[in-house]
Amino acid sequence: MIIDIHGHYTTAPPALEAWRNRQIAGIADRAMAPSVSELRIGDDELRESIAGNQLGKMKERGIDLTIFSPRASFMAHHIGDFNTSATWAAINNELCHRVSRLFPDHFIGAAMLPQSPGADPASCIPELERCVKEYGFVAVNLNPDPSGGHWTSPPLTDRHWYPVYEKMVEYGIPAMIHVSTSCNACFHTTGAHYINADTTAFMQCLSGDLFKDFPTLKFVIPHGGGAAPYHWGRYRGLAQEMKKPLLRDHLLNNIFFDTCVYHQPGIDLLTRVIPVENVLFASEMIGAVRGIDPETGHHYDDTKRYIDAANLSGEQRHRIYEGNARRVYSRLDAALAAKGL
Amino acid sequence: MIIDIHGHYTTAPPALEAWRNRQIAGIADRAMAPSVSELRIGDDELRESIAGNQLGKMKERGIDLTIFSPRASFMAHHIGDFNTSATWAAINNELCHRVSRLFPDHFIGAAMLPQSPGADPASCIPELERCVKEYGFVAVNLNPDPSGGHWTSPPLTDRHWYPVYEKMVEYGIPAMIHVSTSCNACFHTTGAHYINADTTAFMQCLSGDLFKDFPTLKFVIPHGGGAAPYHWGRYRGLAQEMKKPLLRDHLLNNIFFDTCVYHQPGIDLLTRVIPVENVLFASEMIGAVRGIDPETGHHYDDTKRYIDAANLSGEQRHRIYEGNARRVYSRLDAALAAKGL
């Protein structure tokens, strides 16, 4: 089985964005604010938005199952306040849940959280619980910078975040550390902010001792870990200067990297540097980079081709495609086992 | 000849830091502010601070010449105002100049600029001119984020920065795009802020058309280009979606990467992905990572070993060690030619 641990609902019917635009307009002018019930998207629309897009490409590429979460750049936690985000998160999570019910063999949910700059992360727990208990979601996306590029929250190692971690550990769900759109003109969303956030999150964990407090907490750092694998020598050296254990002991029981790296040399580096048990297959399809690479004739985000061409044994490839995902996402494993898979 | 294009004066005599601490205290209480003449560092102290440190390691490793600039993390442009930075930059540039006169075969200067958050970059030009005309410096370090991790300046493609670019083009000097210390708790200085800034600067240039306005402007992106080479497929794909030319045409006549990547797989990726004419040898020794790698028994920052072991021809290695530096740093080439080198 091939599991893509990183897919977003980037192809939702246009009614969703129209509703969001009205919600945003309603922040300044409450008369403009829509009610949740005004958003109506039928099952046929949902099916159509998936079948010709993510599911079509999954079938083309041989991907069986995607861990599916709301569109990352649309989370935009910096907009409005906690109530804005709570309503918006609930809508998006429900849509992902409906997709997973329409295509139960191919999609399983991961939740966006109703984060808001300055709000206590504990305020996210009711939505997290709802998604796990009612929807059977297997993970959350945690935004380390709900300000959208101004980085006003404490580092991930700060106790500020602990209420979320306690709940994650209780439920046995990992968090993908994933920012949303940048509202800082310095940072292009998918070209700088995403990658920087990955690097930043990794270095926050390296500098701290979070996993002493939470030995079973699991973070997935997307986009191939940002810059971390490419600069692995720098990070090993920095850990050494800080008198931390070897990275393998200090971080790699808890931190995992996905394979959203869109060319062969990047995947070759990732699989050469990072222990195979810490690498999880993903493509973030349909996402930031949708084109066809003229150098290969294939989609940039068809990351399965790079894994297939990498210098890996069949057993290693199996771990990247399935085994690691089932280990890290224990509720996914349980859901599959319940189906006899 | 082997030229290291990225060295900082990280080993200055302690009197320098003591003076800086008094300068910082003087921002709140002018009675504490020292005069420049109170900083006295003799030539013997300078010689000693270099001979047993940078120069010793250069001789051990076979590096002939270093382009030498003030300690990056100590620039701290966010402290005080323009006058604070102007005094501090002048002191540091003069010290690098003195080092280059004491060891003229081994060091040549690159200037820090007296940047300050909110100040017009044009205010840096007198110091830039002084360093080029009086000191024979061959480059500048340009900080894209003088706020120190809050990213309050416009992107490098904004006209805000054009006065500096005009002067760089006039003098034929490149800029290394190099941030200073982070005063944002989210960003570890050398583990996150430096690498993020490299990625950010690259993406700013990708998104814009700066080099249409300045076809001969040259930027060196340090630390192996941040995350850019590792995610080169992502960047090629993003450029394609933005209808930009191929990266080679869009950016690689103007943007160069150094080799401050502290392990063999990283250097192998860099030299595999980036055209050899865009890669310049550097180690940033003595810098962020000073230890010995237990996996190799050699210093992490002994990057010459990685270049020597990379899959490169002698001619390619020569470009990385010398040829590219002489092409990009045209005043360095002229200074060497004047010595018959």
XYZ file of C-alpha atoms in Angstrom:
682
model
C 0.000 0.000 0.000
C 1.207 3.527 -0.768
C 0.141 6.218 1.673
C 0.600 9.906 0.936
C 0.670 11.592 4.337
C 0.385 15.148 3.025
C -2.520 16.196 0.876
C -4.702 19.293 1.186
C -8.164 20.032 -0.093
C -6.935 22.668 -2.535
C -9.698 21.956 -5.019
C -12.801 22.641 -2.936
C -15.818 23.983 -4.827
C -15.710 27.774 -5.324
C -18.626 28.248 -2.911
C -16.146 27.708 -0.082
C -13.933 30.616 -1.048
C -16.974 32.814 -1.707
C -18.250 32.064 1.802
C -14.805 32.809 3.267
C -14.699 36.154 1.454
C -18.041 37.031 3.010
C -16.786 35.921 6.401
C -13.762 38.210 6.028
C -15.959 41.098 4.925
C -18.067 40.420 8.010
C -15.128 41.094 10.314
C -15.272 44.776 9.440
C -19.017 44.907 8.871
C -21.059 42.383 10.825
C -24.019 42.901 8.511
C -21.969 41.171 5.808
C -21.185 38.112 7.921
C -22.705 34.896 6.556
C -24.119 32.128 8.696
C -22.569 28.673 8.430
C -25.796 27.306 7.008
C -25.501 29.621 4.016
C -22.623 27.471 2.754
C -24.135 24.642 0.777
C -21.944 22.185 -1.062
C -23.540 18.958 -2.243
C -21.946 15.530 -2.253
C -21.830 15.517 -6.026
C -19.810 18.705 -6.013
C -17.426 17.226 -3.482
C -17.054 14.041 -5.509
C -16.378 15.982 -8.663
C -13.801 18.230 -7.002
C -11.840 15.164 -5.912
C -12.391 12.554 -8.602
C -10.897 14.580 -11.426
C -8.153 16.042 -9.302
C -6.451 14.400 -6.310
C -8.032 10.976 -6.761
C -7.362 10.950 -10.474
C -3.703 11.700 -9.932
C -3.474 9.199 -7.074
C -4.731 6.478 -9.394
C -2.373 7.554 -12.183
C 0.564 7.485 -9.817
C -0.355 4.405 -7.792
C -1.097 6.140 -4.500
C -3.722 4.282 -2.474
C -4.522 6.571 0.419
C -3.978 10.229 1.301
C -4.039 11.833 4.732
C -6.162 14.772 3.804
C -6.429 18.137 5.507
C -7.831 21.562 4.699
C -5.923 23.772 2.284
C -2.937 25.046 4.236
C -2.636 28.481 2.686
C -6.355 29.093 3.288
C -6.157 28.444 7.043
C -4.978 32.081 7.341
C -5.123 32.049 11.106
C -4.097 35.706 11.178
C -7.504 36.789 9.889
C -10.053 37.858 12.495
C -10.076 36.387 15.973
C -10.534 32.987 17.578
C -14.211 32.855 16.649
C -13.397 33.581 13.011
C -10.904 30.729 12.984
C -13.143 28.392 14.947
C -15.966 28.720 12.441
C -13.621 28.478 9.479
C -11.766 25.438 10.862
C -15.016 23.625 11.623
C -16.260 24.136 8.067
C -13.037 22.964 6.476
C -12.615 19.968 8.719
C -16.154 18.893 8.044
C -15.562 19.103 4.295
C -12.473 16.902 4.604
C -14.499 14.505 6.699
C -17.197 14.359 4.032
C -14.542 13.660 1.383
C -13.197 10.832 3.535
C -16.700 9.360 3.819
C -17.334 9.660 0.095
C -14.001 7.981 -0.675
C -13.300 5.932 2.447
C -10.634 3.794 0.801
C -8.659 6.771 -0.416
C -8.834 9.601 2.092
C -8.596 9.918 5.847
C -8.639 13.238 7.640
C -6.158 15.460 9.448
C -7.502 18.540 11.175
C -6.680 22.179 10.855
C -6.907 23.856 14.245
C -8.748 27.097 15.046
C -5.560 28.911 15.979
C -5.465 32.676 16.298
C -2.541 35.004 17.105
C -2.363 35.562 20.831
C -5.026 32.970 21.635
C -4.259 30.158 24.060
C -3.643 26.979 22.046
C -5.854 25.179 24.571
C -8.759 26.862 22.798
C -8.099 24.490 19.873
C -8.819 21.366 21.866
C -12.606 21.103 21.364
C -12.171 21.113 17.566
C -9.290 18.642 17.845
C -11.434 16.305 19.955
C -14.386 16.592 17.620
C -12.217 15.713 14.618
C -10.674 12.683 16.324
C -13.793 11.349 18.030
C -16.538 12.192 15.547
C -14.614 12.207 12.282
C -11.913 9.617 12.923
C -9.143 12.020 11.935
C -5.659 10.685 12.520
C -3.541 13.847 12.866
C -3.550 17.621 13.169
C -1.757 20.399 11.365
C -0.188 22.724 13.889
C 0.765 26.216 12.736
C 3.843 27.457 14.622
C 3.155 31.005 13.388
C -0.555 31.872 13.375
C 0.415 35.500 12.729
C 1.237 34.599 9.113
C 4.881 35.561 8.821
C 5.415 37.830 11.792
C 6.370 35.024 14.153
C 4.794 36.437 17.288
C 4.129 33.127 19.072
C 6.657 31.461 21.359
C 8.818 28.625 19.993
C 7.251 25.165 19.820
C 9.287 24.146 22.860
C 7.482 26.685 25.036
C 4.862 25.587 27.573
C 2.432 27.792 25.663
C 1.870 24.817 23.345
C 1.718 22.080 25.966
C -2.089 21.775 26.187
C -2.160 20.719 22.539
C 0.718 18.301 23.038
C -0.996 16.699 26.021
C -4.079 16.055 23.948
C -2.021 14.753 21.000
C -0.271 12.288 23.285
C -3.547 11.254 24.871
C -5.074 10.474 21.471
C -1.906 9.165 19.872
C -1.964 11.617 16.980
C 1.033 13.350 15.387
C 1.122 16.970 14.276
C 2.365 18.137 10.944
C 4.037 21.486 11.622
C 2.583 23.559 8.815
C 2.223 27.311 8.471
C -0.394 29.042 6.371
C -0.289 31.985 4.014
C 2.240 34.739 4.618
C 0.991 38.254 5.134
C 4.571 39.518 5.396
C 5.720 40.872 2.035
C 9.216 39.499 2.652
C 8.051 35.908 2.572
C 6.508 34.253 -0.472
C 4.029 31.761 0.965
C 5.054 28.500 -0.678
C 8.570 29.492 -1.727
C 9.861 31.018 1.500
C 7.420 30.959 4.431
C 6.658 27.227 4.218
C 10.279 26.184 3.890
C 11.497 28.655 6.526
C 8.883 27.428 8.974
C 10.064 23.866 8.523
C 13.668 24.876 9.201
C 12.616 27.059 12.110
C 10.523 24.335 13.750
C 13.355 21.852 13.430
C 15.835 24.245 15.002
C 13.407 25.120 17.817
C 13.212 21.438 18.685
C 16.985 21.056 18.398
C 17.578 23.961 20.799
C 15.123 22.695 23.382
C 14.323 19.528 25.260
C 10.654 19.198 24.418
C 10.801 15.449 23.893
C 12.065 14.898 27.401
C 8.700 16.219 28.559
C 6.788 14.374 25.829
C 8.699 11.221 24.876
C 5.888 9.960 22.638
C 5.033 13.259 20.945
C 5.471 13.120 17.188
C 6.041 15.976 14.734
C 6.109 15.608 10.987
C 8.105 18.378 9.353
C 6.835 18.734 5.810
C 8.526 19.780 2.578
C 11.388 17.421 3.201
C 12.211 19.115 6.505
C 12.807 22.554 4.966
C 16.556 23.097 4.868
C 17.406 20.664 7.674
C 18.573 17.610 5.717
C 20.644 19.730 3.295
C 22.371 21.340 6.278
C 22.464 18.192 8.421
C 26.157 18.706 9.189
C 25.428 22.214 10.473
C 22.660 20.844 12.693
C 24.785 17.992 13.990
C 27.505 20.531 14.756
C 25.167 22.993 16.440
C 23.690 20.229 18.614
C 27.223 19.239 19.571
C 28.093 22.812 20.589
C 24.904 22.981 22.651
C 25.882 19.726 24.402
C 22.776 18.006 23.123
C 22.742 14.266 22.367
C 23.322 13.068 18.811
C 20.431 14.176 16.617
C 19.329 10.597 16.204
C 18.756 10.327 19.956
C 17.800 13.938 20.556
C 15.197 14.344 17.813
C 14.675 11.364 15.552
C 12.436 9.392 17.880
C 9.965 12.234 17.567
C 10.593 14.117 14.331
C 9.829 12.815 10.860
C 10.233 14.326 7.406
C 7.989 13.980 4.405
C 9.144 13.616 0.804
C 7.671 16.828 -0.649
C 10.915 17.663 -2.427
C 10.354 18.152 -6.103
C 13.418 16.828 -7.862
C 15.541 13.689 -7.818
C 18.707 15.183 -6.249
C 16.727 16.490 -3.290
C 15.119 13.103 -2.609
C 18.490 11.430 -3.043
C 19.953 13.713 -0.382
C 17.007 13.203 1.945
C 17.207 9.422 1.766
C 21.006 9.461 2.032
C 21.117 11.709 5.113
C 18.000 10.927 7.129
C 17.439 7.416 8.522
C 14.844 5.683 6.395
C 12.546 5.151 9.381
C 12.151 8.934 9.620
C 11.081 9.520 6.011
C 7.388 9.361 5.082
C 6.047 9.429 1.557
C 4.112 12.547 0.555
C 3.558 14.726 -2.475
C 1.346 17.626 -1.328
C -0.515 17.057 -4.550
C -2.414 19.156 -5.691
C -0.402 21.939 -4.149
C 2.173 24.636 -4.610
C 3.852 23.312 -7.722
C 1.444 21.974 -10.285
C 3.415 22.056 -13.504
C 5.326 19.516 -15.539
C 9.087 19.567 -15.215
C 10.510 20.064 -18.704
C 13.653 18.231 -17.599
C 11.733 15.003 -16.895
C 8.400 15.332 -18.687
C 6.605 14.511 -15.424
C 4.884 16.590 -12.777
C 7.283 18.176 -10.296
C 5.100 16.863 -7.467
C 5.063 13.273 -8.697
C 7.417 12.410 -5.855
C 6.780 8.670 -6.159
C 9.003 8.661 -9.235
C 11.897 10.046 -7.203
C 11.433 7.510 -4.426
C 11.237 4.714 -6.964
C 14.482 5.919 -8.557
C 16.328 6.507 -5.288
C 19.001 4.125 -4.077
C 16.756 2.200 -1.675
C 16.014 -1.449 -1.076
C 12.491 -2.776 -1.471
C 12.186 -3.022 2.270
C 13.296 0.593 2.728
C 10.881 1.751 0.085
C 8.074 -0.130 1.836
C 8.825 1.733 5.046
C 8.700 5.089 3.296
C 5.490 4.216 1.468
C 3.581 2.534 4.254
C 5.376 1.207 7.296
C 6.524 4.503 8.739
C 3.139 6.133 8.195
C 1.402 3.331 10.065
C 3.912 3.615 12.915
C 3.720 7.426 13.223
C -0.015 7.737 12.592
C -1.187 5.039 14.982
C -4.860 5.820 14.479
C -4.387 5.366 10.759
C -2.871 1.971 11.435
C -5.806 1.061 13.642
C -8.295 2.217 10.999
C -6.578 0.150 8.339
C -6.291 -2.864 10.616
C -10.014 -2.617 11.332
C -10.560 -3.047 7.585
C -8.246 -6.023 7.514
C -5.464 -4.034 5.826
C 45.048 29.667 -5.505
C 42.255 28.896 -3.085
C 40.019 31.796 -2.124
C 37.524 31.594 0.736
C 34.932 34.246 -0.028
C 33.215 34.115 3.362
C 35.157 34.764 6.539
C 34.211 36.973 9.463
C 36.329 38.558 12.149
C 34.802 36.421 14.900
C 37.998 36.434 16.958
C 38.521 40.147 17.561
C 40.220 41.104 20.842
C 37.761 41.307 23.757
C 38.189 45.086 23.940
C 35.890 45.299 20.921
C 32.962 43.587 22.634
C 33.586 45.576 25.820
C 33.401 48.808 23.835
C 30.215 47.620 22.113
C 28.618 46.828 25.472
C 29.391 50.369 26.595
C 27.974 51.741 23.357
C 24.750 49.793 23.925
C 24.546 50.997 27.530
C 25.010 54.523 26.166
C 21.839 54.269 24.120
C 19.757 54.376 27.312
C 22.151 56.561 29.280
C 24.295 58.904 27.238
C 26.685 59.357 30.145
C 27.759 55.737 29.609
C 28.491 56.183 25.892
C 32.167 55.714 25.005
C 34.022 57.734 22.389
C 35.546 55.890 19.461
C 39.018 56.862 20.622
C 38.512 54.909 23.833
C 38.756 51.696 21.833
C 42.449 50.869 21.573
C 43.559 47.652 19.945
C 47.223 47.357 19.007
C 48.610 45.668 15.899
C 50.136 42.901 17.986
C 46.722 42.070 19.405
C 45.242 41.986 15.939
C 48.054 39.753 14.657
C 47.622 37.385 17.551
C 43.841 37.183 17.146
C 44.295 36.102 13.526
C 47.534 34.110 13.422
C 46.404 31.403 15.833
C 42.863 31.323 14.542
C 41.727 32.009 10.982
C 45.195 32.175 9.455
C 46.369 29.068 11.254
C 43.420 27.095 9.972
C 43.803 28.554 6.464
C 47.393 27.286 6.371
C 46.408 23.885 7.724
C 43.674 23.547 5.119
C 45.506 25.108 2.178
C 43.385 28.247 1.839
C 45.388 31.166 0.463
C 43.115 34.161 0.779
C 39.921 35.039 2.654
C 37.436 37.778 1.882
C 37.078 39.082 5.372
C 34.232 41.036 6.914
C 33.074 41.993 10.407
C 31.436 39.353 12.542
C 27.958 38.898 11.108
C 26.081 38.171 14.311
C 27.645 41.251 15.937
C 26.408 43.673 13.279
C 23.103 43.698 15.189
C 21.632 46.467 13.093
C 18.497 46.459 15.222
C 20.357 48.039 18.142
C 20.074 51.802 18.475
C 19.662 54.055 15.483
C 21.572 54.917 12.339
C 24.263 56.741 14.297
C 24.787 53.724 16.546
C 25.240 51.520 13.505
C 27.367 54.058 11.654
C 29.893 54.261 14.487
C 29.889 50.502 15.011
C 30.249 49.725 11.291
C 33.128 52.180 10.914
C 35.008 50.575 13.813
C 34.521 47.047 12.543
C 35.374 47.848 8.957
C 38.538 49.603 10.054
C 39.596 46.565 12.073
C 39.095 44.305 9.053
C 41.087 46.783 7.000
C 43.910 46.687 9.525
C 43.900 42.880 9.438
C 44.122 43.013 5.646
C 47.143 45.357 5.891
C 48.878 43.195 8.484
C 48.338 40.064 6.342
C 47.989 41.485 2.835
C 48.526 38.134 1.138
C 45.806 36.412 3.124
C 42.930 38.810 3.783
C 41.015 41.368 1.760
C 38.036 43.250 3.138
C 34.278 43.198 2.668
C 32.255 45.880 4.441
C 29.414 45.694 6.865
C 26.999 48.527 6.221
C 25.572 50.909 8.827
C 22.018 49.708 8.271
C 19.262 50.492 10.729
C 15.578 49.491 10.725
C 13.542 52.117 8.921
C 16.586 54.061 7.736
C 17.024 54.782 4.043
C 19.663 52.391 2.674
C 21.170 55.393 0.887
C 22.501 56.378 4.290
C 24.954 53.454 3.990
C 26.684 54.836 0.933
C 29.341 57.023 2.596
C 30.647 54.021 4.576
C 30.489 51.845 1.470
C 32.507 54.420 -0.500
C 35.053 54.803 2.252
C 35.596 51.049 2.427
C 36.029 50.693 -1.322
C 38.107 53.813 -1.960
C 40.225 54.051 1.169
C 40.411 50.420 2.247
C 40.297 48.601 -1.063
C 37.401 46.427 0.033
C 35.952 44.228 -2.682
C 32.382 43.582 -1.513
C 29.694 44.438 0.997
C 27.467 42.402 3.265
C 23.883 43.521 2.828
C 21.401 42.632 5.562
C 17.912 42.065 4.118
C 16.420 42.266 7.621
C 18.068 44.941 9.777
C 15.281 44.419 12.336
C 16.922 41.149 13.382
C 14.196 38.609 12.725
C 11.077 40.736 12.442
C 11.420 41.290 8.702
C 10.113 44.825 8.583
C 12.026 45.998 5.494
C 10.686 45.637 1.973
C 11.884 42.710 -0.184
C 15.261 43.080 -1.884
C 13.471 43.670 -5.173
C 11.912 46.887 -3.858
C 13.189 50.287 -4.981
C 13.950 50.960 -1.316
C 17.282 49.191 -1.883
C 18.145 50.694 -5.268
C 20.548 53.397 -4.006
C 22.827 50.666 -2.680
C 22.538 48.653 -5.870
C 23.416 51.680 -7.986
C 26.584 52.203 -5.991
C 27.464 48.474 -6.098
C 27.146 48.483 -9.882
C 29.164 51.667 -10.153
C 32.020 50.159 -8.162
C 31.671 46.642 -9.495
C 31.227 45.036 -6.088
C 28.912 42.164 -5.186
C 26.842 41.920 -2.031
C 26.696 38.894 0.173
C 23.108 38.813 1.480
C 23.743 38.141 5.149
C 21.546 38.772 8.161
C 22.811 39.361 11.664
C 21.726 38.103 15.060
C 18.081 37.266 15.619
C 16.215 39.090 18.351
C 13.090 37.039 17.612
C 12.882 34.080 20.001
C 11.437 31.909 17.224
C 14.637 32.043 15.197
C 17.922 30.653 16.395
C 20.525 32.946 14.829
C 22.824 30.537 13.001
C 20.473 27.542 12.843
C 17.311 29.219 11.564
C 17.601 32.954 10.875
C 20.707 32.708 8.655
C 19.353 29.819 6.611
C 15.840 31.284 6.371
C 17.243 34.608 5.196
C 19.145 32.877 2.421
C 16.003 31.061 1.264
C 13.935 34.239 1.602
C 16.378 36.373 -0.393
C 16.507 33.780 -3.158
C 12.710 33.626 -3.365
C 12.409 37.432 -3.339
C 14.689 37.560 -6.369
C 12.787 34.730 -8.052
C 9.456 36.530 -7.593
C 10.755 39.841 -8.930
C 12.591 41.176 -11.922
C 15.393 43.020 -10.159
C 18.073 41.920 -12.570
C 16.235 43.441 -15.484
C 16.864 46.799 -13.810
C 20.417 45.848 -12.773
C 21.799 43.339 -15.261
C 25.289 43.444 -13.722
C 24.259 43.367 -10.068
C 25.659 40.379 -8.223
C 24.384 38.731 -5.038
C 26.142 35.961 -3.200
C 23.727 33.887 -1.138
C 25.719 32.301 1.661
C 25.342 29.011 3.526
C 24.979 27.106 0.312
C 21.955 29.183 -0.697
C 19.871 28.275 2.355
C 17.290 25.732 1.247
C 17.274 26.745 -2.423
C 19.464 24.024 -3.968
C 17.779 21.261 -1.946
C 14.403 22.478 -3.215
C 15.616 23.406 -6.701
C 12.719 21.509 -8.308
C 10.236 23.505 -6.236
C 11.907 26.745 -7.317
C 12.033 25.748 -10.971
C 8.345 24.858 -10.710
C 7.361 28.073 -8.957
C 9.236 30.155 -11.540
C 7.406 28.254 -14.267
C 4.010 28.996 -12.658
C 4.963 32.670 -12.380
C 5.872 32.714 -16.099
C 9.448 33.624 -15.300
C 12.315 32.480 -17.511
C 14.263 29.346 -16.585
C 16.167 29.950 -13.364
C 19.457 29.815 -15.234
C 18.413 32.816 -17.288
C 16.277 34.525 -14.671
C 18.705 34.406 -11.745
C 21.988 32.649 -12.363
C 23.715 35.485 -14.161
C 23.397 37.429 -10.929
C 23.080 35.025 -8.019
C 25.869 32.847 -6.660
C 26.026 30.358 -3.796
C 28.872 29.712 -1.403
C 29.925 26.298 -0.113
C 29.220 26.795 3.604
C 27.434 23.463 3.851
C 28.976 21.303 6.517
C 28.747 17.756 5.299
C 29.575 15.808 2.150
C 25.994 15.000 1.027
C 25.099 18.701 1.098
C 28.084 19.694 -1.023
C 27.374 16.815 -3.372
C 23.822 18.085 -3.856
C 24.995 21.683 -4.328
C 27.523 20.769 -6.994
C 25.096 18.394 -8.691
C 22.229 20.866 -8.892
C 23.787 24.298 -9.298
C 25.929 25.080 -12.346
C 29.575 25.055 -11.300
C 30.069 28.656 -12.401
C 27.630 29.748 -9.692
C 29.382 28.006 -6.783
C 32.096 29.826 -4.831
C 34.310 28.233 -2.221
C 33.773 29.370 1.365
C 33.862 27.959 4.862
C 32.770 30.797 7.176
C 35.618 29.667 9.391
C 35.777 30.514 12.319
C 32.027 30.700 12.593
C 28.818 29.067 13.687
C 30.013 25.487 13.803
C 33.446 25.063 15.306
C 33.551 21.451 16.396
C 34.984 18.275 14.938
C 32.550 15.933 13.224
C 32.791 12.559 14.964
C 31.715 10.904 11.723
C 34.775 12.188 9.846
C 37.290 13.241 12.473
C 37.576 16.640 10.769
C 36.079 20.045 11.466
C 32.538 20.436 10.201
C 33.562 23.719 8.571
C 36.549 22.264 6.719
C 34.560 22.539 3.528
C 37.612 22.117 1.314
C 37.542 18.411 2.115
C 34.023 18.118 0.760
C 34.880 19.976 -2.447
C 37.965 17.822 -2.911
C 35.841 14.692 -2.482
C 32.964 15.854 -4.697
C 32.478 14.510 -8.190
C 34.155 17.422 -9.982
C 36.842 17.737 -12.613
C 40.057 19.631 -11.875
C 38.853 22.468 -14.039
C 35.515 22.639 -12.199
C 37.273 22.610 -8.858
C 39.506 25.446 -10.015
C 36.464 27.531 -10.835
C 34.971 26.936 -7.410
C 38.242 27.671 -5.633
C 39.404 30.688 -7.622
C 37.962 31.384 -11.036
C 34.407 32.194 -10.003
C 35.564 34.390 -7.130
C 37.753 36.433 -9.472
C 34.869 36.805 -11.909
C 32.248 37.795 -9.306
C 34.541 39.948 -7.159
C 36.079 42.003 -9.959
C 37.985 44.266 -7.576
C 39.559 41.213 -5.995
C 40.674 40.090 -9.415
C 42.147 43.531 -10.093
C 43.955 43.530 -6.748
C 45.430 40.102 -7.425
C 46.377 41.032 -10.980
C 48.180 44.116 -9.665
C 50.330 41.745 -7.619
C 51.014 39.616 -10.683
C 48.673 36.878 -9.452
